[in-house]
mmCIF file of C-alpha atoms in Angstrom:
data_model
loop_
_atom_site.group_PDB
_atom_site.id
_atom_site.type_symbol
_atom_site.label_atom_id
_atom_site.label_comp_id
_atom_site.label_asym_id
_atom_site.label_seq_id
_atom_site.Cartn_x
_atom_site.Cartn_y
_atom_site.Cartn_z
ATOM 1 C CA MET A 1 80.704 -31.942 -74.554
ATOM 2 C CA THR A 2 78.128 -30.565 -76.984
ATOM 3 C CA ASP A 3 74.479 -30.502 -75.887
ATOM 4 C CA THR A 4 72.552 -32.358 -78.573
ATOM 5 C CA HIS A 5 69.214 -31.866 -76.808
ATOM 6 C CA THR A 6 66.307 -31.785 -79.239
ATOM 7 C CA CYS A 7 63.471 -29.461 -78.339
ATOM 8 C CA LEU A 8 60.320 -31.223 -77.246
ATOM 9 C CA THR A 9 56.734 -30.597 -78.328
ATOM 10 C CA ALA A 10 53.724 -29.668 -76.237
ATOM 11 C CA LYS A 11 52.632 -33.287 -76.479
ATOM 12 C CA ASP A 12 55.855 -34.341 -74.753
ATOM 13 C CA PHE A 13 54.828 -32.234 -71.766
ATOM 14 C CA THR A 14 51.431 -33.968 -71.597
ATOM 15 C CA SER A 15 51.183 -36.466 -68.743
ATOM 16 C CA ASN A 16 49.211 -39.732 -68.752
ATOM 17 C CA GLN A 17 46.571 -38.181 -66.471
ATOM 18 C CA GLU A 18 43.288 -36.918 -67.915
ATOM 19 C CA PRO A 19 42.546 -33.345 -66.748
ATOM 20 C CA LYS A 20 39.635 -33.365 -64.290
ATOM 21 C CA TRP A 21 38.073 -29.949 -64.700
ATOM 22 C CA CYS A 22 34.509 -28.988 -65.515
ATOM 23 C CA PRO A 23 33.576 -28.569 -69.191
ATOM 24 C CA GLY A 24 34.216 -24.989 -70.236
ATOM 25 C CA CYS A 25 36.695 -24.288 -67.425
ATOM 26 C CA GLY A 26 39.396 -21.759 -68.297
ATOM 27 C CA ASP A 27 42.020 -24.025 -66.717
ATOM 28 C CA PHE A 28 42.163 -26.130 -69.891
ATOM 29 C CA SER A 29 43.414 -23.144 -71.876
ATOM 30 C CA VAL A 30 46.063 -22.289 -69.293
ATOM 31 C CA LEU A 31 47.335 -25.870 -69.255
ATOM 32 C CA GLN A 32 47.602 -26.024 -73.036
ATOM 33 C CA GLN A 33 49.439 -22.695 -73.362
ATOM 34 C CA LEU A 34 51.810 -23.529 -70.530
ATOM 35 C CA LYS A 35 52.817 -26.801 -72.202
ATOM 36 C CA ALA A 36 53.234 -25.003 -75.524
ATOM 37 C CA ALA A 37 55.405 -22.332 -73.899
ATOM 38 C CA MET A 38 57.624 -24.942 -72.233
ATOM 39 C CA ALA A 39 58.098 -26.652 -75.585
ATOM 40 C CA GLU A 40 58.972 -23.417 -77.381
ATOM 41 C CA LEU A 41 61.406 -22.539 -74.577
ATOM 42 C CA CYS A 42 63.126 -25.863 -75.314
ATOM 43 C CA LEU A 43 62.907 -26.911 -71.678
ATOM 44 C CA LYS A 44 63.702 -30.449 -70.606
ATOM 45 C CA THR A 45 61.014 -32.292 -68.670
ATOM 46 C CA GLU A 46 63.527 -33.454 -66.061
ATOM 47 C CA GLU A 47 64.622 -29.856 -65.370
ATOM 48 C CA VAL A 48 61.135 -28.478 -64.679
ATOM 49 C CA VAL A 49 59.149 -28.660 -61.431
ATOM 50 C CA VAL A 50 55.519 -27.563 -61.073
ATOM 51 C CA VAL A 51 54.499 -26.794 -57.481
ATOM 52 C CA SER A 52 50.931 -26.167 -56.333
ATOM 53 C CA GLY A 53 48.808 -25.713 -53.249
ATOM 54 C CA ILE A 54 45.112 -26.633 -53.050
ATOM 55 C CA GLY A 55 42.308 -25.785 -55.441
ATOM 56 C CA CYS A 56 41.150 -26.545 -58.968
ATOM 57 C CA SER A 57 44.219 -24.815 -60.387
ATOM 58 C CA SER A 58 46.468 -26.802 -58.072
ATOM 59 C CA ARG A 59 45.829 -29.999 -60.028
ATOM 60 C CA LEU A 60 48.284 -28.611 -62.555
ATOM 61 C CA PRO A 61 51.287 -30.814 -61.537
ATOM 62 C CA TYR A 62 49.351 -33.983 -62.408
ATOM 63 C CA TYR A 63 48.754 -32.871 -65.987
ATOM 64 C CA ILE A 64 52.265 -31.784 -66.987
ATOM 65 C CA ASN A 65 54.906 -34.409 -67.673
ATOM 66 C CA THR A 66 57.577 -32.914 -65.390
ATOM 67 C CA TYR A 67 58.439 -33.225 -61.754
ATOM 68 C CA GLY A 68 55.642 -31.908 -59.552
ATOM 69 C CA VAL A 69 54.633 -31.232 -55.979
ATOM 70 C CA HIS A 70 50.976 -31.038 -54.930
ATOM 71 C CA GLY A 71 51.323 -29.386 -51.548
ATOM 72 C CA ILE A 72 49.054 -28.007 -48.866
ATOM 73 C CA HIS A 73 46.699 -25.064 -48.869
ATOM 74 C CA GLY A 74 48.414 -21.695 -49.223
ATOM 75 C CA ARG A 75 51.949 -23.080 -49.039
ATOM 76 C CA ALA A 76 52.834 -23.429 -52.728
ATOM 77 C CA MET A 77 55.006 -20.305 -52.694
ATOM 78 C CA ALA A 78 56.860 -21.387 -49.566
ATOM 79 C CA MET A 79 57.592 -24.860 -50.940
ATOM 80 C CA ALA A 80 58.692 -23.448 -54.292
ATOM 81 C CA SER A 81 60.971 -20.969 -52.514
ATOM 82 C CA GLY A 82 62.727 -23.739 -50.611
ATOM 83 C CA LEU A 83 63.109 -25.810 -53.752
ATOM 84 C CA LYS A 84 64.568 -22.932 -55.760
ATOM 85 C CA ALA A 85 66.979 -22.005 -52.968
ATOM 86 C CA ALA A 86 68.221 -25.601 -52.784
ATOM 87 C CA ARG A 87 68.198 -26.325 -56.542
ATOM 88 C CA PRO A 88 68.569 -22.968 -58.335
ATOM 89 C CA GLU A 89 69.295 -24.651 -61.676
ATOM 90 C CA LEU A 90 65.722 -25.964 -61.937
ATOM 91 C CA SER A 91 62.908 -24.170 -63.761
ATOM 92 C CA VAL A 92 60.275 -23.847 -61.032
ATOM 93 C CA TRP A 93 56.644 -22.998 -61.844
ATOM 94 C CA VAL A 94 53.892 -22.389 -59.291
ATOM 95 C CA GLY A 95 50.232 -23.103 -60.024
ATOM 96 C CA THR A 96 47.970 -21.334 -57.549
ATOM 97 C CA GLY A 97 44.565 -19.671 -57.285
ATOM 98 C CA ASP A 98 43.093 -16.498 -55.823
ATOM 99 C CA GLY A 99 42.091 -18.315 -52.633
ATOM 100 C CA ASP A 100 45.225 -20.421 -52.305
ATOM 101 C CA ALA A 101 47.626 -17.501 -52.942
ATOM 102 C CA LEU A 102 45.799 -14.461 -51.614
ATOM 103 C CA SER A 103 43.838 -15.780 -48.622
ATOM 104 C CA ILE A 104 45.435 -18.553 -46.581
ATOM 105 C CA GLY A 105 48.648 -18.090 -48.569
ATOM 106 C CA GLY A 106 48.647 -14.290 -48.578
ATOM 107 C CA ASN A 107 51.585 -13.944 -46.203
ATOM 108 C CA HIS A 108 53.728 -16.357 -48.211
ATOM 109 C CA TYR A 109 52.702 -14.567 -51.411
ATOM 110 C CA ILE A 110 53.859 -11.140 -50.238
ATOM 111 C CA HIS A 111 57.210 -12.352 -48.907
ATOM 112 C CA THR A 112 57.957 -14.515 -51.940
ATOM 113 C CA VAL A 113 57.357 -11.522 -54.199
ATOM 114 C CA ARG A 114 59.635 -9.226 -52.189
ATOM 115 C CA ARG A 115 62.417 -11.834 -51.906
ATOM 116 C CA ASN A 116 62.435 -12.183 -55.698
ATOM 117 C CA LEU A 117 63.371 -15.829 -56.134
ATOM 118 C CA ASP A 118 63.490 -16.922 -59.766
ATOM 119 C CA LEU A 119 60.000 -18.465 -59.813
ATOM 120 C CA ASN A 120 57.253 -18.391 -62.424
ATOM 121 C CA VAL A 121 53.894 -17.975 -60.685
ATOM 122 C CA VAL A 122 50.714 -18.720 -62.637
ATOM 123 C CA LEU A 123 47.876 -17.270 -60.563
ATOM 124 C CA PHE A 124 44.447 -18.509 -61.693
ATOM 125 C CA ASN A 125 41.918 -15.882 -60.604
ATOM 126 C CA ASN A 126 38.286 -16.957 -61.008
ATOM 127 C CA GLU A 127 37.031 -14.789 -58.125
ATOM 128 C CA ILE A 128 35.559 -17.812 -56.324
ATOM 129 C CA TYR A 129 36.441 -20.975 -54.423
ATOM 130 C CA GLY A 130 35.573 -23.593 -57.029
ATOM 131 C CA LEU A 131 36.945 -26.822 -55.565
ATOM 132 C CA THR A 132 34.973 -26.383 -52.317
ATOM 133 C CA LYS A 133 31.794 -25.532 -54.222
ATOM 134 C CA GLY A 134 31.367 -21.800 -54.490
ATOM 135 C CA GLN A 135 32.419 -19.792 -51.445
ATOM 136 C CA TYR A 136 33.489 -16.202 -52.073
ATOM 137 C CA SER A 137 37.228 -15.554 -52.359
ATOM 138 C CA PRO A 138 39.511 -12.556 -51.656
ATOM 139 C CA THR A 139 38.977 -11.316 -55.217
ATOM 140 C CA SER A 140 35.185 -11.732 -55.379
ATOM 141 C CA LYS A 141 33.270 -8.614 -56.333
ATOM 142 C CA VAL A 142 31.243 -6.689 -53.764
ATOM 143 C CA GLY A 143 27.629 -7.866 -53.855
ATOM 144 C CA LEU A 144 28.334 -11.341 -55.235
ATOM 145 C CA ARG A 145 25.906 -13.866 -53.727
ATOM 146 C CA THR A 146 27.515 -17.169 -52.802
ATOM 147 C CA VAL A 147 26.913 -19.959 -50.310
ATOM 148 C CA THR A 148 29.003 -18.028 -47.765
ATOM 149 C CA SER A 149 27.639 -14.610 -48.715
ATOM 150 C CA PRO A 150 23.903 -15.218 -49.302
ATOM 151 C CA SER A 151 23.153 -11.514 -48.980
ATOM 152 C CA GLY A 152 26.140 -10.468 -51.071
ATOM 153 C CA VAL A 153 29.870 -10.004 -50.468
ATOM 154 C CA VAL A 154 30.711 -6.958 -48.358
ATOM 155 C CA ASP A 155 34.531 -7.401 -48.428
ATOM 156 C CA HIS A 156 36.430 -5.085 -50.761
ATOM 157 C CA PRO A 157 38.249 -7.315 -53.279
ATOM 158 C CA ILE A 158 42.018 -7.608 -53.471
ATOM 159 C CA ASN A 159 43.569 -5.965 -56.509
ATOM 160 C CA THR A 160 46.219 -8.578 -57.355
ATOM 161 C CA ILE A 161 48.346 -6.329 -59.559
ATOM 162 C CA ALA A 162 48.390 -3.466 -57.049
ATOM 163 C CA LEU A 163 49.236 -5.853 -54.206
ATOM 164 C CA THR A 164 52.081 -7.419 -56.188
ATOM 165 C CA LEU A 165 53.595 -4.073 -57.126
ATOM 166 C CA GLY A 166 53.299 -2.910 -53.529
ATOM 167 C CA ALA A 167 55.168 -6.017 -52.372
ATOM 168 C CA GLY A 168 58.060 -5.216 -54.709
ATOM 169 C CA GLY A 169 57.192 -7.385 -57.714
ATOM 170 C CA THR A 170 59.762 -7.425 -60.514
ATOM 171 C CA PHE A 171 57.592 -8.993 -63.242
ATOM 172 C CA VAL A 172 53.872 -8.307 -63.110
ATOM 173 C CA ALA A 173 51.390 -9.271 -65.821
ATOM 174 C CA ARG A 174 47.718 -10.071 -66.432
ATOM 175 C CA VAL A 175 46.038 -12.075 -69.206
ATOM 176 C CA MET A 176 42.639 -13.553 -70.036
ATOM 177 C CA ASP A 177 42.137 -17.317 -70.254
ATOM 178 C CA ARG A 178 40.663 -16.870 -73.749
ATOM 179 C CA ASP A 179 43.697 -15.041 -75.116
ATOM 180 C CA GLY A 180 45.930 -18.042 -75.696
ATOM 181 C CA LYS A 181 48.443 -16.306 -77.955
ATOM 182 C CA MET A 182 49.153 -13.524 -75.460
ATOM 183 C CA MET A 183 49.217 -16.002 -72.577
ATOM 184 C CA LYS A 184 51.860 -18.178 -74.208
ATOM 185 C CA GLU A 185 54.088 -15.212 -75.040
ATOM 186 C CA ILE A 186 53.829 -13.848 -71.508
ATOM 187 C CA PHE A 187 54.708 -17.280 -70.078
ATOM 188 C CA LYS A 188 57.845 -17.197 -72.224
ATOM 189 C CA ARG A 189 58.706 -13.693 -71.054
ATOM 190 C CA ALA A 190 58.097 -14.748 -67.450
ATOM 191 C CA HIS A 191 60.532 -17.642 -67.817
ATOM 192 C CA ALA A 192 63.187 -15.367 -69.338
ATOM 193 C CA HIS A 193 62.888 -12.945 -66.420
ATOM 194 C CA LYS A 194 65.349 -13.547 -63.592
ATOM 195 C CA GLY A 195 63.185 -13.088 -60.524
ATOM 196 C CA THR A 196 59.659 -13.807 -59.333
ATOM 197 C CA SER A 197 57.281 -13.538 -62.287
ATOM 198 C CA ILE A 198 53.610 -13.086 -61.424
ATOM 199 C CA VAL A 199 51.120 -13.808 -64.202
ATOM 200 C CA GLU A 200 47.528 -13.249 -63.084
ATOM 201 C CA ILE A 201 45.008 -15.031 -65.303
ATOM 202 C CA TYR A 202 41.353 -14.047 -65.385
ATOM 203 C CA GLN A 203 39.921 -17.559 -65.574
ATOM 204 C CA ASN A 204 36.237 -18.277 -65.943
ATOM 205 C CA CYS A 205 34.555 -20.774 -63.586
ATOM 206 C CA PRO A 206 31.477 -21.892 -65.573
ATOM 207 C CA ILE A 207 29.858 -23.601 -62.586
ATOM 208 C CA PHE A 208 30.146 -21.263 -59.616
ATOM 209 C CA ASN A 209 31.002 -17.851 -61.110
ATOM 210 C CA ASP A 210 30.190 -18.020 -64.793
ATOM 211 C CA GLY A 211 30.593 -14.762 -66.687
ATOM 212 C CA ALA A 212 32.619 -13.023 -63.966
ATOM 213 C CA PHE A 213 34.797 -11.513 -66.697
ATOM 214 C CA GLY A 214 32.043 -11.175 -69.273
ATOM 215 C CA PRO A 215 32.525 -7.425 -69.760
ATOM 216 C CA PHE A 216 36.097 -8.131 -70.928
ATOM 217 C CA THR A 217 35.208 -10.992 -73.277
ATOM 218 C CA ASP A 218 31.821 -9.976 -74.696
ATOM 219 C CA LYS A 219 32.281 -9.180 -78.400
ATOM 220 C CA GLU A 220 30.125 -6.069 -78.241
ATOM 221 C CA ARG A 221 31.782 -4.622 -75.143
ATOM 222 C CA LYS A 222 35.412 -5.734 -74.906
ATOM 223 C CA ALA A 223 36.767 -3.044 -77.230
ATOM 224 C CA ASP A 224 35.662 -0.406 -74.703
ATOM 225 C CA THR A 225 36.437 -2.337 -71.513
ATOM 226 C CA THR A 226 39.923 -3.717 -72.231
ATOM 227 C CA LEU A 227 43.303 -2.085 -72.768
ATOM 228 C CA PHE A 228 46.176 -4.135 -74.177
ATOM 229 C CA LEU A 229 49.622 -2.983 -73.086
ATOM 230 C CA GLU A 230 52.431 -2.974 -75.637
ATOM 231 C CA GLN A 231 55.921 -1.746 -74.842
ATOM 232 C CA GLY A 232 56.640 1.621 -76.473
ATOM 233 C CA GLN A 233 53.106 1.961 -77.850
ATOM 234 C CA PRO A 234 50.378 4.475 -76.932
ATOM 235 C CA LEU A 235 47.516 3.355 -74.696
ATOM 236 C CA VAL A 236 44.741 2.987 -77.271
ATOM 237 C CA PHE A 237 41.438 1.115 -77.011
ATOM 238 C CA GLY A 238 37.886 1.285 -78.290
ATOM 239 C CA SER A 239 36.422 0.292 -81.632
ATOM 240 C CA ASN A 240 39.107 0.777 -84.306
ATOM 241 C CA GLY A 241 41.368 2.404 -81.726
ATOM 242 C CA SER A 242 39.052 5.380 -81.356
ATOM 243 C CA LYS A 243 39.953 6.087 -77.721
ATOM 244 C CA GLY A 244 43.153 6.649 -75.821
ATOM 245 C CA ILE A 245 44.552 7.356 -72.373
ATOM 246 C CA ARG A 246 46.386 10.556 -71.539
ATOM 247 C CA LEU A 247 47.892 11.626 -68.232
ATOM 248 C CA ASP A 248 46.798 14.948 -66.767
ATOM 249 C CA GLY A 249 49.552 15.177 -64.175
ATOM 250 C CA PHE A 250 49.090 11.818 -62.453
ATOM 251 C CA LYS A 251 45.421 11.512 -63.384
ATOM 252 C CA PRO A 252 44.573 9.277 -66.369
ATOM 253 C CA THR A 253 41.875 10.610 -68.654
ATOM 254 C CA VAL A 254 40.017 9.019 -71.568
ATOM 255 C CA ILE A 255 40.420 10.840 -74.883
ATOM 256 C CA ASP A 256 38.015 10.479 -77.789
ATOM 257 C CA LEU A 257 40.476 10.527 -80.671
ATOM 258 C CA GLU A 258 37.759 10.962 -83.279
ATOM 259 C CA ALA A 259 36.312 14.068 -81.626
ATOM 260 C CA SER A 260 39.568 15.628 -80.485
ATOM 261 C CA SER A 261 42.616 17.281 -82.029
ATOM 262 C CA ILE A 262 44.809 15.075 -79.821
ATOM 263 C CA SER A 263 46.671 12.407 -81.791
ATOM 264 C CA LYS A 264 47.997 9.016 -80.723
ATOM 265 C CA ASP A 265 51.458 10.572 -80.430
ATOM 266 C CA ASP A 266 50.149 12.734 -77.568
ATOM 267 C CA LEU A 267 48.880 9.789 -75.545
ATOM 268 C CA TRP A 268 50.469 7.898 -72.657
ATOM 269 C CA ILE A 269 53.231 5.668 -74.077
ATOM 270 C CA HIS A 270 53.550 2.378 -72.224
ATOM 271 C CA ASP A 271 56.896 1.787 -70.505
ATOM 272 C CA GLU A 272 57.031 -1.516 -68.620
ATOM 273 C CA ASN A 273 60.088 -0.274 -66.688
ATOM 274 C CA ASP A 274 58.258 2.711 -65.169
ATOM 275 C CA LEU A 275 57.101 1.775 -61.660
ATOM 276 C CA ILE A 276 55.088 4.937 -61.079
ATOM 277 C CA LYS A 277 53.040 4.462 -64.233
ATOM 278 C CA ALA A 278 52.676 0.751 -63.509
ATOM 279 C CA ASN A 279 51.119 1.618 -60.165
ATOM 280 C CA ILE A 280 48.704 4.008 -61.883
ATOM 281 C CA LEU A 281 47.780 1.302 -64.396
ATOM 282 C CA SER A 282 47.149 -1.179 -61.576
ATOM 283 C CA ARG A 283 44.423 1.155 -60.337
ATOM 284 C CA PHE A 284 42.499 0.838 -63.590
ATOM 285 C CA PHE A 285 40.185 -1.392 -61.576
ATOM 286 C CA ASP A 286 36.803 0.261 -62.113
ATOM 287 C CA ASP A 287 33.571 -1.682 -62.335
ATOM 288 C CA PRO A 288 32.862 -2.028 -66.081
ATOM 289 C CA ASN A 289 29.158 -2.374 -65.280
ATOM 290 C CA SER A 290 29.066 1.035 -63.630
ATOM 291 C CA THR A 291 26.773 3.697 -65.073
ATOM 292 C CA GLU A 292 29.560 6.219 -64.505
ATOM 293 C CA GLU A 293 32.580 6.688 -66.768
ATOM 294 C CA PHE A 294 35.197 4.024 -66.095
ATOM 295 C CA LEU A 295 38.742 3.240 -67.179
ATOM 296 C CA PRO A 296 39.388 0.102 -69.267
ATOM 297 C CA ARG A 297 40.994 -2.938 -67.585
ATOM 298 C CA PRO A 298 44.658 -3.400 -68.673
ATOM 299 C CA PHE A 299 46.058 -6.724 -69.939
ATOM 300 C CA GLY A 300 49.683 -7.473 -70.695
ATOM 301 C CA ILE A 301 52.912 -6.735 -68.857
ATOM 302 C CA PHE A 302 52.587 -3.925 -66.333
ATOM 303 C CA TYR A 303 56.119 -3.827 -64.949
ATOM 304 C CA VAL A 304 59.549 -5.426 -65.278
ATOM 305 C CA GLU A 305 62.562 -4.710 -63.078
ATOM 306 C CA ASP A 306 66.069 -6.155 -63.171
ATOM 307 C CA ARG A 307 66.971 -6.968 -59.557
ATOM 308 C CA PHE A 308 69.145 -9.587 -57.890
ATOM 309 C CA THR A 309 67.468 -12.844 -56.946
ATOM 310 C CA TYR A 310 67.266 -14.261 -53.442
ATOM 311 C CA GLU A 311 68.976 -17.542 -54.311
ATOM 312 C CA ALA A 312 71.908 -15.781 -56.006
ATOM 313 C CA ALA A 313 72.447 -13.569 -52.945
ATOM 314 C CA LEU A 314 72.135 -16.581 -50.648
ATOM 315 C CA ASP A 315 74.698 -18.584 -52.626
ATOM 316 C CA ALA A 316 77.073 -15.600 -52.600
ATOM 317 C CA GLN A 317 76.793 -15.389 -48.797
ATOM 318 C CA ILE A 318 77.540 -19.103 -48.452
ATOM 319 C CA ASP A 319 80.555 -18.861 -50.774
ATOM 320 C CA LYS A 320 81.868 -15.877 -48.807
ATOM 321 C CA ALA A 321 81.494 -17.700 -45.500
ATOM 322 C CA GLN A 322 83.301 -20.753 -46.860
ATOM 323 C CA GLU A 323 86.335 -18.655 -47.774
ATOM 324 C CA LYS A 324 87.250 -18.706 -44.085
ATOM 325 C CA GLY A 325 87.709 -22.451 -44.206
ATOM 326 C CA GLU A 326 86.262 -25.054 -41.900
ATOM 327 C CA GLY A 327 85.174 -24.028 -38.422
ATOM 328 C CA THR A 328 84.219 -25.934 -35.321
ATOM 329 C CA LEU A 329 80.905 -26.463 -33.594
ATOM 330 C CA GLU A 330 82.281 -24.728 -30.489
ATOM 331 C CA GLU A 331 83.166 -21.621 -32.495
ATOM 332 C CA LEU A 332 79.723 -21.580 -34.091
ATOM 333 C CA LEU A 333 77.943 -21.840 -30.729
ATOM 334 C CA ALA A 334 80.178 -19.247 -29.094
ATOM 335 C CA GLY A 335 79.615 -16.704 -31.808
ATOM 336 C CA ASN A 336 81.508 -13.400 -31.996
ATOM 337 C CA SER A 337 80.343 -11.927 -28.692
ATOM 338 C CA THR A 338 81.492 -13.146 -25.280
ATOM 339 C CA TRP A 339 81.089 -11.794 -21.770
ATOM 340 C CA THR A 340 83.209 -12.191 -18.679
ATOM 341 C CA ILE A 341 81.224 -12.165 -15.446
ATOM 342 C CA ASN A 342 83.197 -11.151 -12.337
#
């Protein structure tokens, strides 16, 4: 039978619920690009499930016209894992935040990443707890004053990309909420990847942490503070591409291309399949407000690896076990080891 399915539009993925986010919230952009990506991927609404935990970002299932699960705090990854294992044919997306995924859900996050189920994880990082009115989160910057850190945060922030690579991530990316075109394309790449895709989104919270990513969005500064990763292309940034990154052994150095004999051909060429270089890139995490020289913050796809998925391996184990035919409860309880006591 021929599939005569007609691709839907972004409007078809729009639910009858009005998004309840604050004016100026970066979540609106993420929602719009996610719906657009689903439409361009020609997905069917009945074959998509959006799973979330708790937080502003976790309202996502209400606003997309697909199946959805609004779960409990920190457990979005666990619920999505169970769903994917049971129904591997579904396209499963996870909407989660820096608090939901990396604090109370940190354990589930690490083990979901290493198991490599075919999930698409959209991690909204606004460096704050927004829904509960402005407590500091695991990604908040040192010194940030909040209602739970009135004298300033003293915790060192989690580096999401470094953590994900360390946990064995097979698709690791970062985008800005304002860069809709890049976001949509990375969502499409994430869906195409067979394994756990982590897309961290720097998302502005205009009420409780406004301007947290200002150095990367300010028109006068962003050329020098951001680095956009393109497969097979040299690492170039700065006004008119005037700066580049070169490796001195394993140490990245900034090159002034206008004042140097070094050309773009001599720079670090991005390879999203190189784990060692991806780990180095993840450490481009300097404070852009520092008075000292700093490395630009990378955006794009850091790393991609082709590795078997958990659900495929699980299904293969089940199929292998079933080759032996039906067993009995007594055989199952007895197991393969028995002892005779004299």
